[in-house]
Coordinates of C-alpha atoms and ligand atoms in Angstrom, one line a residue:
Chain A
M1330 CA 0.0 0.0 0.0
I1331 CA 2.7 2.5 1.0
Q1332 CA 6.4 2.6 0.0
V1333 CA 8.7 5.3 1.3
K1334 CA 12.2 5.6 0.1
G1335 CA 14.8 8.1 1.3
L1336 CA 12.2 10.7 2.4
Q1337 CA 13.7 14.1 3.3
K1338 CA 11.8 17.1 4.7
Y1339 CA 13.1 20.5 5.7
F1340 CA 11.4 23.4 7.4
G1341 CA 13.7 26.2 6.2
K1342 CA 17.1 25.0 7.0
K1343 CA 16.0 22.6 9.7
Q1344 CA 15.9 19.0 8.6
V1345 CA 12.8 17.4 10.2
L1346 CA 12.8 14.0 8.3
K1347 CA 16.1 12.4 7.6
D1348 CA 16.0 9.5 5.1
I1349 CA 12.8 7.7 6.1
N1350 CA 12.4 4.3 4.5
C1351 CA 9.5 2.0 5.1
E1352 CA 6.8 -0.2 3.6
I1353 CA 3.3 -0.7 4.8
N1354 CA 1.2 -3.5 3.5
D1355 CA -2.5 -3.6 2.5
N1356 CA -4.8 -4.0 5.5
E1357 CA -2.0 -3.4 7.9
V1358 CA -2.4 -1.2 11.0
V1359 CA 0.8 0.7 11.9
C1360 CA 1.3 2.8 15.0
V1361 CA 3.9 5.5 15.0
I1362 CA 5.3 6.4 18.4
G1363 CA 8.2 8.6 19.5
P1364 CA 9.1 11.7 21.5
S1365 CA 7.6 15.1 20.8
G1366 CA 9.2 16.8 17.9
S1367 CA 10.6 13.7 16.4
G1368 CA 8.7 14.2 13.1
K1369 CA 5.7 11.8 13.5
S1370 CA 3.1 14.3 12.3
T1371 CA 5.3 15.6 9.5
F1372 CA 5.9 12.0 8.3
L1373 CA 2.1 11.4 8.3
R1374 CA 1.4 14.7 6.5
C1375 CA 3.9 13.8 3.8
L1376 CA 1.9 10.7 3.0
N1377 CA -1.1 12.8 1.7
A1378 CA 1.1 15.7 0.6
L1379 CA -0.1 18.2 3.2
E1380 CA 3.6 18.7 3.5
V1381 CA 5.8 18.8 0.4
A1382 CA 8.8 16.6 0.7
Q1383 CA 12.2 17.9 -0.5
G1384 CA 13.7 14.5 -1.3
G1385 CA 12.9 10.8 -1.7
E1386 CA 9.9 9.0 -3.0
I1387 CA 6.5 8.1 -1.6
L1388 CA 4.2 5.7 -3.3
V1389 CA 0.7 5.4 -1.9
D1390 CA -1.2 2.7 -3.8
Q1391 CA -0.9 3.7 -7.4
F1392 CA -0.1 7.3 -6.6
K1393 CA 3.5 8.7 -6.8
V1394 CA 2.9 11.3 -4.1
T1395 CA 6.3 13.0 -4.7
D1396 CA 5.8 13.3 -8.4
P1397 CA 4.8 16.9 -9.3
E1398 CA 2.5 15.5 -12.0
T1399 CA 0.4 13.6 -9.6
D1400 CA -3.2 14.7 -9.1
L1401 CA -3.0 15.4 -5.4
N1402 CA -6.8 15.9 -5.0
L1403 CA -7.4 12.5 -6.4
L1404 CA -4.8 11.0 -4.1
R1405 CA -6.3 12.7 -1.1
S1406 CA -9.8 11.6 -2.0
H1407 CA -8.4 8.0 -1.5
V1408 CA -6.6 8.8 1.8
G1409 CA -8.7 9.8 4.9
M1410 CA -7.1 11.9 7.6
V1411 CA -8.2 12.4 11.2
F1412 CA -6.6 15.3 13.1
Q1413 CA -5.7 15.9 16.7
R1414 CA -7.9 18.9 16.9
F1415 CA -10.8 17.3 14.9
N1416 CA -11.0 20.3 12.4
L1417 CA -14.7 19.8 11.8
F1418 CA -16.3 22.6 9.7
P1419 CA -18.0 24.8 12.3
H1420 CA -20.6 26.3 9.9
M1421 CA -21.9 22.9 9.0
T1422 CA -23.9 20.2 10.9
A1423 CA -22.5 16.8 11.5
L1424 CA -24.4 15.4 8.6
E1425 CA -23.2 18.2 6.3
N1426 CA -19.6 17.8 7.4
I1427 CA -19.8 14.1 6.3
C1428 CA -21.7 14.7 3.1
L1429 CA -19.5 17.6 1.8
A1430 CA -16.7 15.6 0.1
P1431 CA -18.8 12.8 -1.4
I1432 CA -21.0 15.5 -3.0
S1433 CA -18.4 18.0 -4.1
V1434 CA -15.5 15.6 -4.9
K1435 CA -17.2 12.4 -5.8
K1436 CA -20.3 14.1 -7.3
M1437 CA -22.6 11.8 -5.4
T1438 CA -26.2 12.9 -5.2
R1439 CA -27.2 14.6 -2.0
Q1440 CA -29.7 11.9 -1.2
K1441 CA -27.2 9.1 -1.6
A1442 CA -24.6 11.0 0.4
E1443 CA -27.0 11.6 3.2
E1444 CA -28.0 8.0 3.3
K1445 CA -24.4 7.0 3.6
A1446 CA -23.7 9.7 6.1
R1447 CA -26.5 8.4 8.4
E1448 CA -25.1 4.9 8.1
L1449 CA -21.7 6.2 9.2
L1450 CA -23.1 8.2 12.0
K1451 CA -24.8 5.1 13.2
R1452 CA -21.5 3.2 13.0
V1453 CA -19.8 5.8 15.3
G1454 CA -22.8 5.8 17.6
L1455 CA -24.0 9.3 16.9
S1456 CA -27.3 8.7 14.9
E1457 CA -29.2 11.3 17.0
K1458 CA -26.6 14.0 16.4
E1459 CA -26.9 14.5 12.7
N1460 CA -28.3 18.0 12.9
S1461 CA -25.9 19.2 15.6
Y1462 CA -23.2 21.7 14.9
P1463 CA -19.7 20.9 16.1
H1464 CA -19.8 23.4 19.0
E1465 CA -22.8 21.5 20.3
L1466 CA -20.8 18.3 20.5
S1467 CA -18.3 17.0 23.1
G1468 CA -14.7 16.5 22.0
G1469 CA -15.2 12.7 21.7
Q1470 CA -18.3 13.2 19.7
Q1471 CA -16.6 15.7 17.4
Q1472 CA -13.7 13.3 16.8
R1473 CA -16.2 10.5 16.0
V1474 CA -17.9 12.7 13.4
A1475 CA -14.5 13.5 12.0
I1476 CA -13.8 9.8 11.6
A1477 CA -17.1 9.4 9.9
R1478 CA -16.3 12.3 7.6
A1479 CA -13.0 10.6 6.6
L1480 CA -14.8 7.3 6.1
A1481 CA -17.4 8.8 3.8
M1482 CA -14.9 8.9 0.9
D1483 CA -14.3 5.2 1.2
P1484 CA -10.6 5.7 1.6
Q1485 CA -8.1 2.9 1.0
L1486 CA -5.9 4.4 3.7
L1487 CA -6.6 6.1 6.9
L1488 CA -4.2 8.4 8.7
F1489 CA -4.7 9.4 12.3
D1490 CA -2.6 12.1 14.0
E1491 CA -2.9 11.7 17.7
P1492 CA -6.7 11.3 17.5
T1493 CA -7.2 11.2 21.2
S1494 CA -4.6 13.7 22.5
A1495 CA -6.9 16.7 22.6
L1496 CA -9.6 14.8 24.5
D1497 CA -10.6 14.7 28.1
P1498 CA -9.6 11.3 29.6
E1499 CA -13.1 10.0 29.9
M1500 CA -13.7 10.4 26.2
V1501 CA -10.6 8.7 24.9
G1502 CA -12.2 5.2 25.2
E1503 CA -15.1 5.9 22.9
V1504 CA -12.9 7.2 20.1
L1505 CA -10.4 4.4 20.5
D1506 CA -13.2 1.9 20.3
V1507 CA -14.3 3.3 16.9
I1508 CA -10.7 3.2 15.6
K1509 CA -10.3 -0.4 16.9
S1510 CA -13.4 -1.5 15.1
L1511 CA -12.0 0.0 11.9
A1512 CA -8.7 -1.8 12.4
H1513 CA -10.5 -5.1 12.8
G1514 CA -12.6 -4.3 9.7
G1515 CA -9.5 -4.6 7.5
K1516 CA -8.5 -1.0 6.7
T1517 CA -4.9 0.1 6.1
M1518 CA -4.2 2.6 8.8
V1519 CA -1.3 4.6 10.1
V1520 CA -1.9 5.9 13.6
V1521 CA 0.4 8.4 15.4
T1522 CA -0.4 7.9 19.0
H1523 CA 0.7 8.3 22.6
E1524 CA -1.7 5.6 23.7
M1525 CA 0.6 2.7 24.2
G1526 CA -2.1 0.4 25.4
F1527 CA -3.9 0.9 22.2
A1528 CA -0.8 0.4 20.2
K1529 CA -0.1 -2.9 22.0
Q1530 CA -3.6 -4.2 21.4
V1531 CA -4.5 -3.1 17.9
C1532 CA -1.6 -2.6 15.6
D1533 CA 0.3 -5.1 13.5
R1534 CA 3.6 -3.2 13.6
V1535 CA 5.0 -0.3 15.6
F1536 CA 7.4 2.3 14.1
F1537 CA 9.5 4.1 16.6
M1538 CA 10.7 7.6 15.5
D1539 CA 13.3 9.8 16.9
A1540 CA 15.0 12.9 15.6
G1541 CA 13.5 12.6 12.1
Q1542 CA 14.3 9.0 11.6
I1543 CA 12.5 5.7 12.0
I1544 CA 14.8 4.0 14.5
E1545 CA 13.1 0.8 15.0
I1546 CA 10.3 -1.3 13.4
G1547 CA 8.7 -4.3 15.0
T1548 CA 5.6 -6.1 16.2
P1549 CA 4.2 -4.7 19.4
Q1550 CA 5.6 -7.7 21.2
Q1551 CA 9.1 -7.0 20.0
I1552 CA 8.9 -3.2 20.6
F1553 CA 7.2 -3.3 24.0
G1554 CA 8.8 -6.6 25.0
D1555 CA 12.4 -6.3 24.2
A1556 CA 13.3 -3.4 22.0
T1557 CA 16.8 -3.7 20.6
N1558 CA 17.5 0.0 20.2
E1559 CA 18.7 1.9 23.3
R1560 CA 16.7 5.0 22.4
T1561 CA 13.5 3.0 22.0
R1562 CA 14.0 1.5 25.4
S1563 CA 14.7 4.7 27.1
F1564 CA 11.7 6.3 25.5
L1565 CA 9.4 3.5 26.5
S1566 CA 10.8 3.3 30.0
K1567 CA 9.9 7.0 30.5
I1568 CA 6.3 6.7 29.4
L1569 CA 5.3 3.2 30.5
Chain B
M1059 CA -33.7 81.6 17.2
L1060 CA -32.7 79.8 14.0
S1061 CA -33.8 82.8 11.9
W1062 CA -30.3 83.1 10.5
F1063 CA -30.6 79.7 9.0
R1064 CA -32.2 80.3 5.6
T1065 CA -34.2 77.2 5.0
D1066 CA -35.5 78.7 1.8
I1067 CA -32.1 77.9 0.2
I1068 CA -32.5 74.3 1.0
V1069 CA -36.1 74.3 -0.2
E1070 CA -35.3 76.0 -3.5
Y1071 CA -32.5 73.6 -4.3
W1072 CA -34.4 70.6 -2.9
P1073 CA -34.6 68.8 -6.3
L1074 CA -30.9 69.2 -6.7
F1075 CA -30.1 67.9 -3.3
L1076 CA -32.5 64.9 -3.9
E1077 CA -30.8 64.2 -7.2
G1078 CA -27.4 64.5 -5.5
L1079 CA -28.4 62.1 -2.7
K1080 CA -29.5 59.6 -5.3
T1081 CA -26.2 59.8 -7.1
T1082 CA -24.2 59.6 -3.8
L1083 CA -26.1 56.4 -2.8
E1084 CA -25.7 55.0 -6.3
L1085 CA -22.0 55.6 -6.2
T1086 CA -21.7 54.0 -2.8
L1087 CA -23.7 50.9 -3.8
I1088 CA -21.7 50.5 -7.0
G1089 CA -18.5 50.9 -5.1
V1090 CA -19.4 48.4 -2.4
F1091 CA -20.7 45.9 -5.0
F1092 CA -17.8 46.0 -7.5
G1093 CA -15.3 46.7 -4.8
T1094 CA -16.3 43.5 -2.9
L1095 CA -16.3 41.4 -6.1
L1096 CA -12.9 42.6 -7.3
G1097 CA -11.6 42.8 -3.7
L1098 CA -12.4 39.1 -3.2
F1099 CA -10.2 38.1 -6.1
L1100 CA -7.4 40.5 -5.2
G1101 CA -7.5 39.4 -1.6
I1102 CA -7.2 35.7 -2.5
G1103 CA -4.7 36.6 -5.3
K1104 CA -2.5 38.4 -2.8
I1105 CA -2.0 35.3 -0.8
A1106 CA -2.3 32.7 -3.6
L1107 CA 0.6 30.3 -3.3
V1108 CA 1.3 27.1 -5.2
E1109 CA 4.1 25.1 -3.5
R1110 CA 5.0 23.0 -6.4
G1111 CA 4.1 21.8 -9.9
P1112 CA 3.6 23.7 -13.2
W1113 CA 1.4 26.4 -11.6
K1114 CA 3.9 27.6 -9.1
W1115 CA 5.5 30.4 -11.2
P1116 CA 2.5 31.4 -13.3
V1117 CA 0.5 32.0 -10.2
K1118 CA 3.2 34.0 -8.6
I1119 CA 3.9 36.2 -11.6
F1120 CA 0.4 36.7 -13.0
V1121 CA -1.7 36.5 -9.8
R1122 CA 0.2 37.1 -6.6
I1123 CA 2.5 40.0 -7.6
P1124 CA 0.0 41.9 -9.7
S1125 CA -2.5 41.7 -6.8
Q1126 CA 0.1 43.0 -4.4
L1127 CA 1.1 45.8 -6.7
Y1128 CA -2.5 46.8 -7.2
I1129 CA -3.3 46.9 -3.5
T1130 CA -0.2 48.8 -2.7
F1131 CA -0.9 51.4 -5.4
F1132 CA -4.5 52.1 -4.5
R1133 CA -3.9 52.2 -0.7
G1134 CA -0.7 54.2 -1.0
T1135 CA -2.0 57.1 -3.2
P1136 CA -4.7 59.6 -2.4
L1137 CA -8.2 58.8 -3.7
F1138 CA -8.4 62.3 -5.0
V1139 CA -5.4 61.8 -7.2
Q1140 CA -6.8 58.5 -8.4
I1141 CA -10.1 60.1 -9.3
L1142 CA -8.3 62.8 -11.4
L1143 CA -6.0 60.2 -13.0
I1144 CA -9.0 57.9 -13.9
H1145 CA -11.2 60.7 -15.2
F1146 CA -8.7 62.7 -17.2
A1147 CA -6.2 60.0 -18.2
L1148 CA -7.6 56.5 -18.0
V1149 CA -11.2 56.8 -19.1
P1150 CA -10.4 58.9 -22.2
L1151 CA -8.0 56.1 -23.2
L1152 CA -10.8 53.6 -23.0
I1153 CA -13.8 55.6 -24.2
H1154 CA -12.9 58.0 -27.0
P1155 CA -14.6 58.9 -30.3
D1156 CA -11.5 58.3 -32.4
E1157 CA -9.1 56.0 -30.6
G1158 CA -10.9 54.5 -27.6
F1159 CA -9.6 51.1 -26.6
L1160 CA -13.0 49.9 -25.4
I1161 CA -15.6 52.1 -27.0
Q1162 CA -15.3 54.4 -30.1
G1163 CA -17.5 56.5 -32.4
D1164 CA -20.7 58.3 -31.7
W1165 CA -21.6 56.0 -28.9
A1166 CA -18.4 57.0 -27.1
L1167 CA -19.2 60.7 -27.6
L1168 CA -22.7 60.2 -26.2
L1169 CA -21.6 58.1 -23.3
K1170 CA -18.9 60.6 -22.4
R1171 CA -21.2 63.7 -22.6
E1172 CA -24.1 62.1 -20.6
Y1173 CA -22.3 59.8 -18.2
G1174 CA -18.6 60.7 -18.4
A1175 CA -18.2 61.9 -14.8
F1176 CA -20.4 59.2 -13.4
I1177 CA -18.4 56.4 -15.1
S1178 CA -15.1 57.9 -13.9
G1179 CA -16.4 58.4 -10.4
A1180 CA -17.9 55.0 -10.0
L1181 CA -14.8 53.4 -11.5
A1182 CA -12.4 55.3 -9.3
L1183 CA -14.4 54.5 -6.1
S1184 CA -14.8 50.8 -7.0
L1185 CA -11.2 50.4 -7.9
N1186 CA -10.2 52.2 -4.7
A1187 CA -12.6 50.3 -2.5
A1188 CA -11.4 47.0 -4.0
A1189 CA -7.9 47.5 -2.6
Y1190 CA -9.2 48.1 0.9
I1191 CA -11.8 45.3 0.7
A1192 CA -9.0 43.0 -0.6
E1193 CA -7.1 43.6 2.6
I1194 CA -10.3 42.8 4.6
F1195 CA -10.7 39.5 2.7
R1196 CA -7.0 38.7 3.2
A1197 CA -7.2 39.3 6.9
G1198 CA -10.5 37.4 7.2
I1199 CA -9.1 34.4 5.3
Q1200 CA -5.9 34.3 7.3
S1201 CA -7.8 34.5 10.5
I1202 CA -9.4 31.1 9.8
D1203 CA -7.5 28.2 11.5
K1204 CA -5.1 26.5 9.1
G1205 CA -6.7 23.2 10.2
Q1206 CA -9.8 24.1 8.3
F1207 CA -7.9 24.4 5.1
E1208 CA -6.0 21.1 5.7
A1209 CA -9.1 19.2 6.6
A1210 CA -10.8 20.3 3.4
R1211 CA -7.8 19.5 1.2
S1212 CA -7.3 16.2 2.9
L1213 CA -10.8 15.2 1.8
G1214 CA -9.8 15.9 -1.8
L1215 CA -11.5 19.3 -2.3
N1216 CA -9.5 21.5 -4.6
Y1217 CA -8.3 25.0 -3.8
F1218 CA -11.3 26.7 -5.2
Q1219 CA -13.8 24.4 -3.5
T1220 CA -12.0 24.8 -0.3
M1221 CA -12.2 28.6 -0.6
K1222 CA -15.8 28.7 -1.6
L1223 CA -17.3 26.1 0.7
I1224 CA -15.1 26.2 3.8
I1225 CA -12.9 29.3 4.1
I1226 CA -15.0 32.2 2.6
P1227 CA -18.2 31.3 4.5
Q1228 CA -16.4 31.4 7.8
A1229 CA -14.3 34.4 6.9
F1230 CA -17.3 36.3 5.7
R1231 CA -18.9 36.5 9.1
R1232 CA -15.8 38.0 10.6
M1233 CA -15.6 40.4 7.6
L1234 CA -19.0 41.9 7.9
P1235 CA -18.1 44.6 10.4
P1236 CA -15.0 45.8 8.6
L1237 CA -17.0 45.6 5.3
G1238 CA -19.7 47.8 6.9
N1239 CA -17.0 50.3 7.9
E1240 CA -15.7 50.3 4.4
A1241 CA -19.1 51.2 3.1
I1242 CA -19.2 54.1 5.5
T1243 CA -15.8 55.3 4.3
L1244 CA -16.9 54.9 0.7
L1245 CA -20.1 57.0 1.3
K1246 CA -18.0 59.8 2.7
D1247 CA -15.3 59.6 0.1
S1248 CA -17.8 59.7 -2.7
S1249 CA -18.0 63.5 -2.0
L1250 CA -14.5 63.8 -3.6
V1251 CA -16.0 63.1 -7.1
S1252 CA -17.7 66.5 -7.1
A1253 CA -14.2 67.6 -8.3
I1254 CA -14.9 66.1 -11.7
G1255 CA -18.3 67.7 -11.9
L1256 CA -20.4 64.8 -10.9
A1257 CA -23.6 66.1 -9.3
E1258 CA -23.7 64.2 -6.0
L1259 CA -24.5 65.7 -2.6
A1260 CA -21.4 67.8 -2.2
Y1261 CA -21.8 69.2 -5.7
A1262 CA -25.4 70.1 -4.9
A1263 CA -24.3 72.0 -1.8
R1264 CA -21.6 73.8 -3.8
T1265 CA -24.1 74.9 -6.4
A1266 CA -26.6 76.2 -3.8
A1267 CA -23.7 77.9 -1.9
G1268 CA -22.5 79.5 -5.1
A1269 CA -25.9 80.9 -6.0
Y1270 CA -26.5 82.6 -2.7
S1271 CA -23.0 83.1 -1.4
R1272 CA -24.2 81.3 1.8
Y1273 CA -22.2 78.4 3.1
W1274 CA -23.6 77.4 6.4
E1275 CA -26.9 76.2 5.2
P1276 CA -26.0 73.9 2.3
Y1277 CA -22.9 72.4 3.9
L1278 CA -24.6 71.9 7.2
F1279 CA -27.5 70.4 5.5
I1280 CA -25.5 67.8 3.6
S1281 CA -23.4 67.1 6.7
F1282 CA -26.6 66.2 8.4
I1283 CA -27.6 63.9 5.6
Y1284 CA -24.2 62.2 5.5
L1285 CA -24.3 61.8 9.3
L1286 CA -27.8 60.3 9.2
I1287 CA -26.7 57.6 6.7
T1288 CA -23.4 56.8 8.4
L1289 CA -25.1 56.5 11.7
G1290 CA -27.6 54.2 10.2
L1291 CA -24.9 52.1 8.6
S1292 CA -22.9 51.9 11.9
Y1293 CA -26.0 50.8 13.7
G1294 CA -26.4 48.0 11.0
V1295 CA -22.8 47.0 11.5
H1296 CA -23.3 46.9 15.3
L1297 CA -26.3 44.6 14.9
L1298 CA -24.4 42.3 12.6
E1299 CA -21.5 42.2 15.1
R1300 CA -23.9 41.2 17.8
K1301 CA -25.7 38.6 15.7
F1302 CA -22.5 36.8 14.7
K1303 CA -20.8 37.0 18.1
N1304 CA -23.3 34.4 19.3
S1305 CA -23.0 32.0 16.5
Ligands
ATP513 N1 5.2 24.2 9.9 C1 6.4 24.1 10.5 N2 7.3 25.0 10.4 C2 8.5 24.9 11.0 N3 8.8 23.9 11.7 C3 7.9 22.9 11.9 C4 6.6 23.0 11.3 N4 6.0 21.8 11.7 C5 6.8 21.1 12.4 N5 8.0 21.7 12.6 C6 9.1 21.2 13.4 O1 9.4 20.0 12.9 C7 9.8 19.1 13.9 C8 8.9 17.8 13.9 O2 7.5 18.2 14.1 P1 6.3 17.2 14.2 O3 5.1 18.0 14.4 O4 6.4 16.3 13.0 O5 6.7 16.4 15.5 P2 5.8 15.3 16.2 O6 6.7 14.1 16.3 O7 4.5 15.1 15.6 O8 5.7 15.9 17.7 P3 4.4 15.9 18.6 O9 4.4 14.6 19.3 O10 4.7 17.0 19.6 O11 3.2 16.1 17.8 C9 9.6 19.9 15.2 O12 10.9 20.3 15.6 C10 8.8 21.0 14.8 O13 9.1 22.2 15.6
MG514 MG1 2.5 15.7 16.1

């Protein structure tokens, strides 16, 4: 599904990603962990070209993300993204948030899009909230709407950037449950997270990032059990 | 007590004042309308940026830089000078019986004689307002959280869809108060076009003043009218501010 070769990213003179190499398979769930500022978000945002890479190659499905000729809108319509701060559109109801892209990008009829949106709202447990505006919803509810919004485009790949970090502790569970159900439903997902319990339970592989590099890759058992790299171990010992 | 105030002057020139008020309002409405339209494109143009691909340089050279130059020029020079420049230099270039770029022949002659000053005045006010409104749009757009733009783009919406469906609707609410203030400025600034002989309110006052050599009455009278409209507009702006503060 994803191939990354020699990815380099600079902000000004500062190098934030240094030679990232990895592969992610179809239907695989990958968690990206690592200290703050290590480049996890930047890596994720390079995958759907929200950030422009300065070097290397990214292949997502059939899309050469780093090729200037690539239709980025088409790529992005196949890649869902869920943000830390939800980023729902405040002037639209939950239903309208979800219908927007199917109608204006996929040219679906409004009726069909709404049908689908209601189905998705049901799936994230918010059927009764379709006419609520984002400011009328709790953080956990907003994030679940945001997940439904990403799902509405039937993405082949889902990217999550710390989806629960902005939530009050009592709402983390409800959002993680939704993400878990997606993982078991066979979607390819890349999840940047600080929820180590979630990572242990749900993902197939863990990427540990530090200082702009992927330092270690392994199954949760390997990483959380006996990480080989010193930096991985010291990071995990600090947070576990 | 007010016996020194010769209301008969106002009464005698009433039709002229009325005509002038109509022209002033027309100029303001035209200025707000075309200023907003053009200002929208200039405001977006000023911050348009393509990070990579074949559009990067064309957008910069043909959209971003011209928008910036336009805004800098119209905000950096006096409106009065702009009016003179447009009336005596630009419009004759465009509308001229012999060599007009846009309109020639008898029609140009007629247009110029009947509406020359109005065209120039409306054009100058619109072009000037556009520069200020562009800055209002730019500030409004930049005040929207970057996450909104990213969320829209990550769903596959293109730049124009994102602007039209997500950014502008949110920015517009915040822009209503400054747009209202721009309308007030425009109303007052429209008095400057009396210099090219356009019969708006200030021109009507000047005519009445000239005929009687009395200055208090006509100028106080139009001051009162301007004040009435600007206060009305401010109140409207205030109501809008209140309305959108809650939502
Ligand atoms: N738009 C930007 N401009 C300049 N520097 C940036 C920008 N975005 C990120 N950086 C820098 O790049 C580095 C990596 O940032 P990134 O957000 O990818 O880290 P992260 O691993 O996601 O951290 P966190 O866990 O805090 O979210 C940081 O040093 C950050 O300061
Ligand atoms: Mg981050």
